[in-house]
Short mmCIF file of C-alpha atoms (C1' of nucleotides) in Angstrom, two decimals:
data_model
loop_
_atom_site.label_atom_id
_atom_site.label_comp_id
_atom_site.label_asym_id
_atom_site.label_seq_id
_atom_site.Cartn_x
_atom_site.Cartn_y
_atom_site.Cartn_z
CA MET A 1 18.79 -167.99 135.65
CA SER A 2 20.14 -171.47 136.43
CA LEU A 3 17.02 -172.61 138.17
CA ARG A 4 15.07 -171.66 135.03
CA ALA A 5 17.56 -173.53 132.98
CA ALA A 6 17.19 -176.59 135.19
CA LEU A 7 13.45 -176.48 134.81
CA LEU A 8 13.62 -176.07 131.03
CA ALA A 9 16.04 -178.98 130.89
CA LEU A 10 13.58 -181.22 132.75
CA LEU A 11 10.62 -180.12 130.57
CA THR A 12 12.53 -180.90 127.39
CA ALA A 13 12.19 -184.47 128.44
CA GLU A 14 8.54 -184.49 129.47
CA PRO A 15 5.82 -182.25 130.67
CA LEU A 16 5.61 -181.96 134.45
CA THR A 17 3.54 -180.54 137.27
CA GLY A 18 5.27 -178.42 139.91
CA TYR A 19 5.28 -181.27 142.30
CA GLU A 20 6.77 -183.66 139.82
CA ALA A 21 9.45 -181.10 138.97
CA ALA A 22 10.29 -180.77 142.57
CA LYS A 23 10.62 -184.55 142.79
CA ARG A 24 12.95 -184.71 139.78
CA PHE A 25 15.15 -182.23 141.60
CA ASP A 26 15.76 -184.82 144.15
CA SER A 27 16.82 -187.42 141.60
CA SER A 28 18.04 -185.97 138.30
CA VAL A 29 18.97 -182.28 137.77
CA GLY A 30 18.88 -181.89 141.50
CA HIS A 31 22.30 -183.56 141.62
CA VAL A 32 23.82 -180.51 139.86
CA TRP A 33 21.26 -177.80 140.78
CA ASN A 34 18.99 -178.24 143.76
CA ALA A 35 15.95 -176.13 144.57
CA PRO A 36 13.09 -176.38 147.06
CA ASP A 37 9.53 -176.53 145.79
CA SER A 38 8.86 -173.14 147.16
CA GLN A 39 11.18 -171.80 144.52
CA ILE A 40 9.95 -174.04 141.75
CA TYR A 41 6.23 -173.12 141.83
CA PRO A 42 6.65 -169.41 141.49
CA GLU A 43 9.40 -169.86 138.91
CA LEU A 44 7.07 -172.00 136.73
CA ARG A 45 4.50 -169.28 137.02
CA ARG A 46 6.94 -166.67 135.92
CA MET A 47 7.96 -168.79 133.06
CA GLU A 48 4.42 -169.27 131.99
CA LYS A 49 3.88 -165.50 132.06
CA GLU A 50 6.88 -165.14 129.75
CA GLY A 51 5.62 -167.80 127.43
CA LEU A 52 8.41 -170.32 128.02
CA VAL A 53 5.96 -172.90 129.28
CA ASP A 54 2.32 -173.68 128.78
CA GLY A 55 0.36 -174.33 132.02
CA VAL A 56 -2.47 -176.74 131.39
CA GLN A 57 -5.08 -177.18 134.09
CA VAL A 58 -5.85 -180.81 134.76
CA PRO A 59 -8.47 -181.99 137.16
CA TRP A 60 -7.31 -183.09 140.58
CA GLY A 61 -10.03 -184.32 142.84
CA PRO A 62 -13.66 -183.34 142.46
CA ASN A 63 -13.28 -179.60 142.85
CA SER A 64 -9.63 -178.93 142.38
CA THR A 65 -7.07 -178.75 139.63
CA LYS A 66 -3.32 -178.99 139.23
CA THR A 67 -1.19 -177.41 136.49
CA ARG A 68 0.88 -179.42 134.11
CA TYR A 69 3.56 -177.45 132.34
CA TYR A 70 4.54 -178.05 128.74
CA ILE A 71 7.65 -176.39 127.27
CA THR A 72 6.91 -174.07 124.37
CA GLU A 73 8.98 -173.36 121.32
CA ASP A 74 10.07 -170.10 122.97
CA GLY A 75 11.08 -172.23 126.01
CA GLU A 76 13.21 -174.51 123.94
CA ARG A 77 14.78 -171.55 122.32
CA ALA A 78 15.57 -170.00 125.64
CA PHE A 79 17.08 -173.27 126.79
CA ARG A 80 19.25 -173.47 123.69
CA ASP A 81 20.27 -169.89 124.27
CA TRP A 82 21.31 -170.65 127.79
CA MET A 83 23.14 -173.71 126.57
CA ASP A 84 25.06 -171.63 124.02
CA THR A 85 25.93 -168.93 126.61
CA PRO A 86 29.21 -169.22 128.47
CA LEU A 87 28.79 -169.28 132.16
CA ASP A 88 30.42 -166.66 134.33
CA TYR A 89 32.52 -168.09 136.99
CA GLY A 90 31.77 -166.28 140.11
CA PRO A 91 34.03 -166.08 143.22
CA LEU A 92 34.49 -169.13 145.32
CA ARG A 93 32.72 -169.77 148.59
CA ASP A 94 33.86 -172.78 150.36
CA ALA A 95 33.26 -172.97 154.05
CA ALA A 96 34.94 -176.39 154.42
CA HIS A 97 38.26 -175.25 153.08
CA MET A 98 38.09 -171.98 155.01
CA GLN A 99 37.51 -173.91 158.33
CA ALA A 100 40.42 -176.16 157.43
CA ALA A 101 42.75 -173.22 156.96
CA TYR A 102 42.23 -172.25 160.63
CA PHE A 103 42.25 -175.71 162.19
CA GLU A 104 44.89 -174.48 164.71
CA TRP A 105 41.93 -172.58 166.39
CA ALA A 106 39.87 -175.69 166.97
CA ASP A 107 40.06 -178.61 169.22
CA ALA A 108 42.13 -181.42 167.49
CA GLU A 109 39.41 -183.93 168.00
CA ARG A 110 36.82 -181.60 166.53
CA THR A 111 38.96 -181.06 163.44
CA ARG A 112 39.07 -184.83 162.97
CA ASP A 113 35.28 -184.89 163.23
CA HIS A 114 35.04 -182.14 160.63
CA LEU A 115 37.14 -184.08 158.19
CA ARG A 116 35.31 -187.32 158.94
CA ARG A 117 32.10 -185.55 158.18
CA HIS A 118 33.56 -184.27 155.02
CA ILE A 119 34.59 -187.70 153.98
CA ALA A 120 31.09 -189.10 154.97
CA PHE A 121 29.32 -186.34 153.00
CA TYR A 122 31.30 -186.95 149.81
CA SER A 123 31.14 -190.73 150.33
CA GLY A 124 27.33 -190.48 150.42
CA MET A 125 27.29 -188.19 147.45
CA LEU A 126 29.57 -190.47 145.50
CA ASP A 127 27.28 -193.43 146.11
CA ARG A 128 24.38 -191.33 144.72
CA TRP A 129 26.32 -190.01 141.82
CA ARG A 130 27.66 -193.42 140.83
CA ALA A 131 24.25 -194.93 141.07
CA ALA A 132 22.75 -192.04 139.01
CA ARG A 133 25.46 -192.57 136.41
CA GLU A 134 24.60 -196.17 136.20
CA GLU A 135 20.93 -195.43 135.79
CA ILE A 136 21.71 -193.04 132.99
CA LEU A 137 23.90 -195.59 131.28
CA ASP A 138 21.28 -198.39 131.37
CA HIS A 139 18.39 -195.92 130.75
CA SER A 140 16.56 -197.02 133.79
CA GLN A 141 16.25 -193.49 135.15
CA ARG A 142 12.75 -192.01 134.72
CA THR A 143 13.70 -188.74 133.08
CA ILE A 144 16.28 -190.25 130.63
CA ALA A 145 13.85 -192.94 129.63
CA ALA A 146 11.23 -190.24 128.73
CA ARG A 147 13.86 -188.21 127.04
CA LEU A 148 15.09 -191.05 124.89
CA GLU A 149 11.56 -191.81 123.73
CA LYS A 150 11.22 -188.20 122.51
CA PHE A 151 14.37 -188.07 120.47
CA PRO A 152 15.57 -190.14 117.51
CA PRO A 153 17.76 -193.15 118.14
CA GLU A 154 20.88 -191.63 116.44
CA SER A 155 20.92 -188.94 119.25
CA HIS A 156 20.68 -191.36 122.09
CA GLU A 157 24.46 -192.01 122.33
CA ARG A 158 25.13 -188.33 122.81
CA ILE A 159 22.34 -187.63 125.21
CA VAL A 160 23.48 -190.47 127.44
CA ALA A 161 27.20 -189.74 127.06
CA TYR A 162 26.94 -186.14 128.14
CA LYS A 163 24.92 -186.92 131.15
CA ALA A 164 27.38 -189.64 132.18
CA PHE A 165 30.17 -187.25 131.57
CA ALA A 166 28.68 -184.69 133.90
CA TYR A 167 28.32 -187.26 136.65
CA GLU A 168 31.89 -188.31 136.05
CA GLY A 169 32.97 -184.71 136.84
CA LEU A 170 31.06 -184.76 140.11
CA ILE A 171 32.54 -188.14 140.90
CA ALA A 172 36.11 -187.03 140.20
CA ARG A 173 35.68 -183.93 142.34
CA GLY A 174 34.03 -185.93 145.15
CA GLU A 175 36.91 -188.37 145.13
CA ALA A 176 39.37 -185.46 145.26
CA GLU A 177 37.54 -184.00 148.25
CA ALA A 178 37.49 -187.26 150.13
CA ALA A 179 41.14 -187.88 149.36
CA TRP A 180 42.01 -184.43 150.67
CA ALA A 181 40.23 -184.91 153.88
CA ARG A 182 41.94 -188.25 154.32
CA ARG A 183 45.26 -186.60 153.91
CA GLY A 184 44.05 -183.97 156.49
CA LEU A 185 43.49 -186.67 159.02
CA GLU A 186 47.07 -187.80 158.58
CA LEU A 187 48.23 -184.28 158.83
CA ILE A 188 46.43 -183.74 162.12
CA ASP A 189 47.88 -186.93 163.48
CA SER A 190 51.38 -185.80 162.60
CA LEU A 191 50.88 -182.26 163.95
CA GLU A 192 48.87 -182.87 167.12
CA THR A 193 50.62 -185.92 168.65
CA GLU A 194 52.61 -183.70 170.97
CA ASP A 195 55.42 -185.55 172.66
CA MET B 1 27.67 -166.74 159.24
CA SER B 2 30.59 -167.72 157.11
CA LEU B 3 31.33 -164.10 156.11
CA ARG B 4 31.51 -163.31 159.84
CA ALA B 5 33.90 -166.24 160.36
CA ALA B 6 36.04 -165.06 157.58
CA LEU B 7 36.24 -161.56 159.04
CA LEU B 8 37.01 -162.93 162.53
CA ALA B 9 39.71 -165.13 161.03
CA LEU B 10 41.34 -162.06 159.44
CA LEU B 11 41.08 -160.11 162.63
CA THR B 12 42.82 -162.79 164.67
CA ALA B 13 45.91 -161.94 162.65
CA GLU B 14 45.75 -158.10 162.91
CA PRO B 15 43.33 -155.25 163.36
CA LEU B 16 41.89 -153.95 160.11
CA THR B 17 39.78 -151.21 158.71
CA GLY B 18 36.86 -152.15 156.48
CA TYR B 19 38.81 -151.20 153.38
CA GLU B 20 41.81 -153.28 154.48
CA ALA B 21 39.50 -156.26 155.24
CA ALA B 22 38.05 -155.95 151.76
CA LYS B 23 41.54 -155.97 150.25
CA ARG B 24 42.49 -159.04 152.27
CA PHE B 25 39.47 -160.82 150.73
CA ASP B 26 41.19 -160.47 147.40
CA SER B 27 44.35 -162.11 148.46
CA SER B 28 43.93 -164.39 151.62
CA VAL B 29 40.57 -165.60 152.92
CA GLY B 30 39.03 -164.40 149.72
CA HIS B 31 40.38 -167.49 148.02
CA VAL B 32 37.98 -169.59 150.03
CA TRP B 33 35.31 -167.08 150.90
CA ASN B 34 34.90 -163.99 148.77
CA ALA B 35 32.76 -160.94 149.64
CA PRO B 36 32.30 -157.48 148.25
CA ASP B 37 33.02 -154.44 150.43
CA SER B 38 29.28 -153.60 150.42
CA GLN B 39 28.85 -156.72 152.50
CA ILE B 40 31.88 -156.25 154.67
CA TYR B 41 31.16 -152.74 155.99
CA PRO B 42 27.65 -153.45 157.38
CA GLU B 43 28.84 -156.82 158.72
CA LEU B 44 31.66 -155.20 160.78
CA ARG B 45 29.12 -152.72 162.15
CA ARG B 46 26.85 -155.58 163.20
CA MET B 47 29.71 -157.33 164.73
CA GLU B 48 30.61 -154.23 166.68
CA LYS B 49 27.09 -153.94 167.98
CA GLU B 50 27.29 -157.53 169.14
CA GLY B 51 30.63 -156.86 170.82
CA LEU B 52 32.73 -159.26 168.66
CA VAL B 53 34.92 -156.36 167.49
CA ASP B 54 35.90 -153.00 168.81
CA GLY B 55 35.70 -150.17 166.34
CA VAL B 56 38.30 -147.51 167.12
CA GLN B 57 38.00 -144.20 165.26
CA VAL B 58 41.32 -143.07 163.80
CA PRO B 59 41.81 -139.76 162.01
CA TRP B 60 41.57 -139.79 158.31
CA GLY B 61 42.30 -136.40 156.67
CA PRO B 62 41.58 -133.11 158.44
CA ASN B 63 37.96 -133.51 159.12
CA SER B 64 37.24 -137.15 158.70
CA THR B 65 37.86 -140.44 160.48
CA LYS B 66 37.97 -144.15 159.60
CA THR B 67 37.30 -147.07 161.84
CA ARG B 68 39.79 -149.68 162.64
CA TYR B 69 38.30 -152.93 164.08
CA TYR B 70 40.04 -154.97 166.78
CA ILE B 71 38.77 -158.40 167.68
CA THR B 72 37.48 -158.68 171.21
CA GLU B 73 37.62 -161.68 173.53
CA ASP B 74 33.99 -162.34 172.69
CA GLY B 75 35.00 -162.25 169.09
CA GLU B 76 37.72 -164.77 169.55
CA ARG B 77 35.31 -166.96 171.49
CA ALA B 78 32.84 -166.73 168.69
CA PHE B 79 35.46 -167.71 166.14
CA ARG B 80 36.54 -170.66 168.20
CA ASP B 81 32.89 -171.68 168.48
CA TRP B 82 32.51 -171.52 164.78
CA MET B 83 35.71 -173.48 164.31
CA ASP B 84 34.39 -176.17 166.67
CA THR B 85 30.97 -176.35 164.92
CA PRO B 86 30.54 -178.83 162.10
CA LEU B 87 29.38 -177.33 158.90
CA ASP B 88 26.25 -178.36 157.32
CA TYR B 89 26.68 -179.45 153.80
CA GLY B 90 23.90 -177.88 151.74
CA PRO B 91 22.71 -178.99 148.39
CA LEU B 92 24.97 -178.68 145.35
CA ARG B 93 24.61 -175.90 142.81
CA ASP B 94 26.87 -176.33 139.93
CA ALA B 95 25.90 -174.60 136.65
CA ALA B 96 28.96 -175.90 134.75
CA HIS B 97 28.16 -179.55 135.34
CA MET B 98 24.52 -178.88 134.64
CA GLN B 99 25.34 -177.28 131.33
CA ALA B 100 27.64 -180.20 130.48
CA ALA B 101 24.84 -182.68 131.10
CA TYR B 102 22.82 -181.18 128.24
CA PHE B 103 25.56 -180.48 125.77
CA GLU B 104 23.50 -182.26 123.08
CA TRP B 105 21.34 -179.05 123.02
CA ALA B 106 24.22 -176.75 122.22
CA ASP B 107 26.32 -176.09 119.15
CA ALA B 108 29.38 -178.40 119.27
CA GLU B 109 31.79 -175.52 118.89
CA ARG B 110 30.15 -173.75 121.73
CA THR B 111 30.44 -176.64 124.03
CA ARG B 112 34.17 -176.76 123.25
CA ASP B 113 34.32 -173.06 124.16
CA HIS B 114 32.57 -173.78 127.45
CA LEU B 115 35.06 -176.46 128.28
CA ARG B 116 38.01 -174.35 127.23
CA ARG B 117 36.72 -171.58 129.46
CA HIS B 118 36.32 -174.11 132.28
CA ILE B 119 39.94 -175.07 131.83
CA ALA B 120 41.12 -171.45 131.53
CA PHE B 121 39.22 -170.50 134.69
CA TYR B 122 40.66 -173.34 136.74
CA SER B 123 44.11 -172.90 135.20
CA GLY B 124 44.05 -169.25 136.36
CA MET B 125 42.80 -170.19 139.81
CA LEU B 126 45.42 -172.89 140.04
CA ASP B 127 48.10 -170.32 139.43
CA ARG B 128 46.77 -168.17 142.12
CA TRP B 129 46.27 -170.96 144.59
CA ARG B 130 49.73 -172.35 144.00
CA ALA B 131 51.33 -168.91 144.37
CA ALA B 132 49.28 -168.26 147.53
CA ARG B 133 50.41 -171.68 148.94
CA GLU B 134 54.04 -170.73 148.22
CA GLU B 135 53.58 -167.37 149.97
CA ILE B 136 52.12 -169.15 152.95
CA LEU B 137 55.01 -171.49 153.11
CA ASP B 138 57.74 -168.92 152.93
CA HIS B 139 55.73 -166.61 155.21
CA SER B 140 55.88 -163.83 152.66
CA GLN B 141 52.13 -163.25 152.60
CA ARG B 142 51.07 -160.17 154.53
CA THR B 143 48.37 -161.73 156.80
CA ILE B 144 50.41 -164.79 157.65
CA ALA B 145 53.47 -162.73 158.56
CA ALA B 146 51.25 -160.61 160.95
CA ARG B 147 49.80 -163.80 162.37
CA LEU B 148 53.09 -165.49 162.94
CA GLU B 149 54.31 -162.44 164.86
CA LYS B 150 51.31 -162.67 167.17
CA PHE B 151 51.67 -166.35 168.07
CA PRO B 152 54.46 -168.20 169.73
CA PRO B 153 57.04 -170.06 167.53
CA GLU B 154 56.00 -173.50 168.56
CA SER B 155 52.65 -172.90 166.97
CA HIS B 156 53.96 -171.60 163.62
CA GLU B 157 54.29 -175.09 162.07
CA ARG B 158 50.67 -175.82 162.63
CA ILE B 159 49.44 -172.42 161.49
CA VAL B 160 51.29 -172.66 158.25
CA ALA B 161 50.60 -176.37 157.64
CA TYR B 162 46.77 -176.02 157.94
CA LYS B 163 46.77 -173.05 155.55
CA ALA B 164 48.87 -174.88 153.11
CA PHE B 165 46.59 -177.89 153.47
CA ALA B 166 43.55 -175.81 152.69
CA TYR B 167 45.17 -174.57 149.50
CA GLU B 168 46.13 -178.11 148.58
CA GLY B 169 42.49 -179.06 148.67
CA LEU B 170 41.59 -176.21 146.38
CA ILE B 171 44.47 -177.20 144.01
CA ALA B 172 43.50 -180.89 143.94
CA ARG B 173 39.87 -179.85 143.10
CA GLY B 174 41.01 -177.42 140.50
CA GLU B 175 43.18 -180.06 138.84
CA ALA B 176 40.25 -182.45 138.84
CA GLU B 177 38.05 -179.84 137.22
CA ALA B 178 40.58 -179.08 134.45
CA ALA B 179 41.22 -182.84 133.82
CA TRP B 180 37.49 -183.40 133.53
CA ALA B 181 36.99 -180.59 131.03
CA ARG B 182 39.93 -181.98 129.03
CA ARG B 183 38.28 -185.37 128.89
CA GLY B 184 35.16 -183.55 127.77
CA LEU B 185 36.94 -182.03 124.81
CA GLU B 186 37.96 -185.52 123.80
CA LEU B 187 34.48 -186.87 124.27
CA ILE B 188 33.07 -184.05 122.04
CA ASP B 189 35.58 -184.92 119.35
CA SER B 190 34.65 -188.50 119.43
CA LEU B 191 30.87 -187.85 119.44
CA GLU B 192 30.58 -184.84 117.13
CA THR B 193 32.83 -185.83 114.28
CA GLU B 194 29.98 -187.18 112.22
CA ASP B 195 31.03 -188.96 109.08
"C1'" DA C 1 50.53 -126.88 140.74
"C1'" DC C 2 47.67 -130.32 139.13
"C1'" DA C 3 45.85 -134.78 137.40
"C1'" DG C 4 44.83 -139.13 138.19
"C1'" DA C 5 45.12 -143.36 140.67
"C1'" DA C 6 44.45 -145.44 144.77
"C1'" DT C 7 42.56 -145.24 149.39
"C1'" DA C 8 38.49 -145.06 152.26
"C1'" DA C 9 33.71 -145.53 153.61
"C1'" DC C 10 29.62 -145.95 152.65
"C1'" DT C 11 24.25 -146.65 150.56
"C1'" DA C 12 20.53 -148.61 147.75
"C1'" DT C 13 18.17 -152.09 145.43
"C1'" DC C 14 17.01 -156.42 143.72
"C1'" DC C 15 17.15 -161.14 143.41
"C1'" DC C 16 17.90 -165.61 144.88
"C1'" DC C 17 17.35 -168.84 148.18
"C1'" DA C 18 16.30 -171.01 152.91
"C1'" DT C 19 13.04 -171.93 156.28
"C1'" DA C 20 8.80 -172.78 157.66
"C1'" DG C 21 4.70 -172.81 157.36
"C1'" DT C 22 -0.77 -173.60 155.23
"C1'" DC C 23 -4.44 -176.21 153.09
"C1'" DA C 24 -6.37 -179.96 150.22
"C1'" DA C 25 -6.79 -184.55 147.86
"C1'" DT C 26 -5.69 -189.49 147.34
"C1'" DG C 27 -4.74 -194.29 148.39
"C1'" DG C 28 -4.05 -197.87 151.37
"C1'" DA C 29 -4.33 -200.07 155.88
"C1'" DT C 30 -7.04 -201.34 159.96
"C1'" DA D 1 -15.52 -195.96 158.33
"C1'" DT D 2 -11.67 -193.51 159.46
"C1'" DC D 3 -6.84 -192.81 160.02
"C1'" DC D 4 -2.44 -191.64 158.09
"C1'" DA D 5 1.11 -191.32 154.84
"C1'" DT D 6 1.72 -189.49 150.62
"C1'" DT D 7 0.76 -186.51 146.87
"C1'" DG D 8 -0.04 -181.86 145.51
"C1'" DA D 9 0.01 -176.79 145.42
"C1'" DC D 10 0.83 -173.28 147.43
"C1'" DT D 11 2.39 -168.59 150.75
"C1'" DA D 12 5.11 -165.71 153.90
"C1'" DT D 13 9.23 -163.96 155.58
"C1'" DG D 14 13.81 -162.84 156.11
"C1'" DG D 15 18.73 -163.05 155.03
"C1'" DG D 16 22.68 -163.18 152.12
"C1'" DG D 17 24.79 -161.72 148.21
"C1'" DA D 18 25.32 -159.24 143.55
"C1'" DT D 19 25.48 -154.99 141.28
"C1'" DA D 20 25.99 -150.42 141.09
"C1'" DG D 21 26.24 -146.47 142.59
"C1'" DT D 22 28.12 -141.93 145.85
"C1'" DT D 23 31.37 -138.99 148.27
"C1'" DA D 24 35.76 -137.78 150.23
"C1'" DT D 25 40.88 -138.16 151.04
"C1'" DT D 26 45.67 -139.02 150.07
"C1'" DC D 27 49.64 -140.10 147.27
"C1'" DT D 28 52.44 -140.07 143.24
"C1'" DG D 29 54.14 -138.48 139.09
"C1'" DT D 30 54.91 -134.80 135.92
#
DNA sequence: ACAGAATAACTATCCCCATAGTCAATGGAT
DNA sequence: ATCCATTGACTATGGGGATAGTTATTCTGT
């Protein structure tokens, strides 16, 4: 149901076509919940069938159309319901930490590579998350701009603050991951320099 | 393939039946890669078919048997291969941070509940991870004890250190999550005390 | 002697998601 | 005029995992 929630979240800011929604997943919600377009198109259809969104056909080319989806009142209610519902925290699944737990089975230089990749991955993500946070704070991000236009000025502070807050969580976690991997590189040096 | 790696990792310490493997998932590898028994039994079968493990029938009751799985040389090779292979870091999927990003849509008291649950969840996990780390360090955990018996004393330091290191990563992340949620509670207080 | 908990080994089903395509229209460059 | 990148909208297939069963055996306490 999280994909659905992500789509509803996007549609509370502005109506979107499937393609546009898929693009937003690369820039906004996608930072916390990613999904390929092959998942998005059928999900929007299902949501339309259930009355959460309205699909409006708009012309596209001379003999073709595309569908633009508008959130309905039922859709907003469903989103609010999801927002009010506590998440259930499923079991962890973390291949990187699993692999690290058995580093004695791997070649030392490979383990260093793994950790360097870990650092590189989170460094890259940190750049994106920090940039995204900035774009939220200065309202330059597309979705947030549309959202702020739709809602009264007195709500703007909260809207922006919560999104920045979410990114801050990602950033804190990413920093923790990178720091951990850096400590790992030191650990490997101390354990694997046989002499 | 990570489930398979987790099973191979367990079996490098000692032979196990499907049931025993499932139990181990609750205490050892399960902290980084959880799986229900309904996934474990068929996976062990598949691994047997591929020659990664040997399934030995042992009597169970008067007219029944159970299968105990022993890792084969091919299995160890497969595990080493996995250990040498860099992971690919898929897209993020984090419902808690997604929900936090849209807190303005929820009731303020509910958002506090969500964050309190977040803290409670990670507090509980932190307890388990810290305890598990201690049991690794003092060799009291079942799987680590079996593993240390199987491998020469000069390797013990590394075996223990890497597992402790993995848990330290989980702990650091858990602490970051709890701290983030605590900051969130403060943020809500500052935003939602309208006056 | 018996109950109930724990041990043991499965199966079935559905959903989510990943991967990898197909087919069509548009806009800009050469 | 046509080529190509981009926009746009899909479909097909398979695997992994969640949930929820079923059936049988052994052990422990009373």
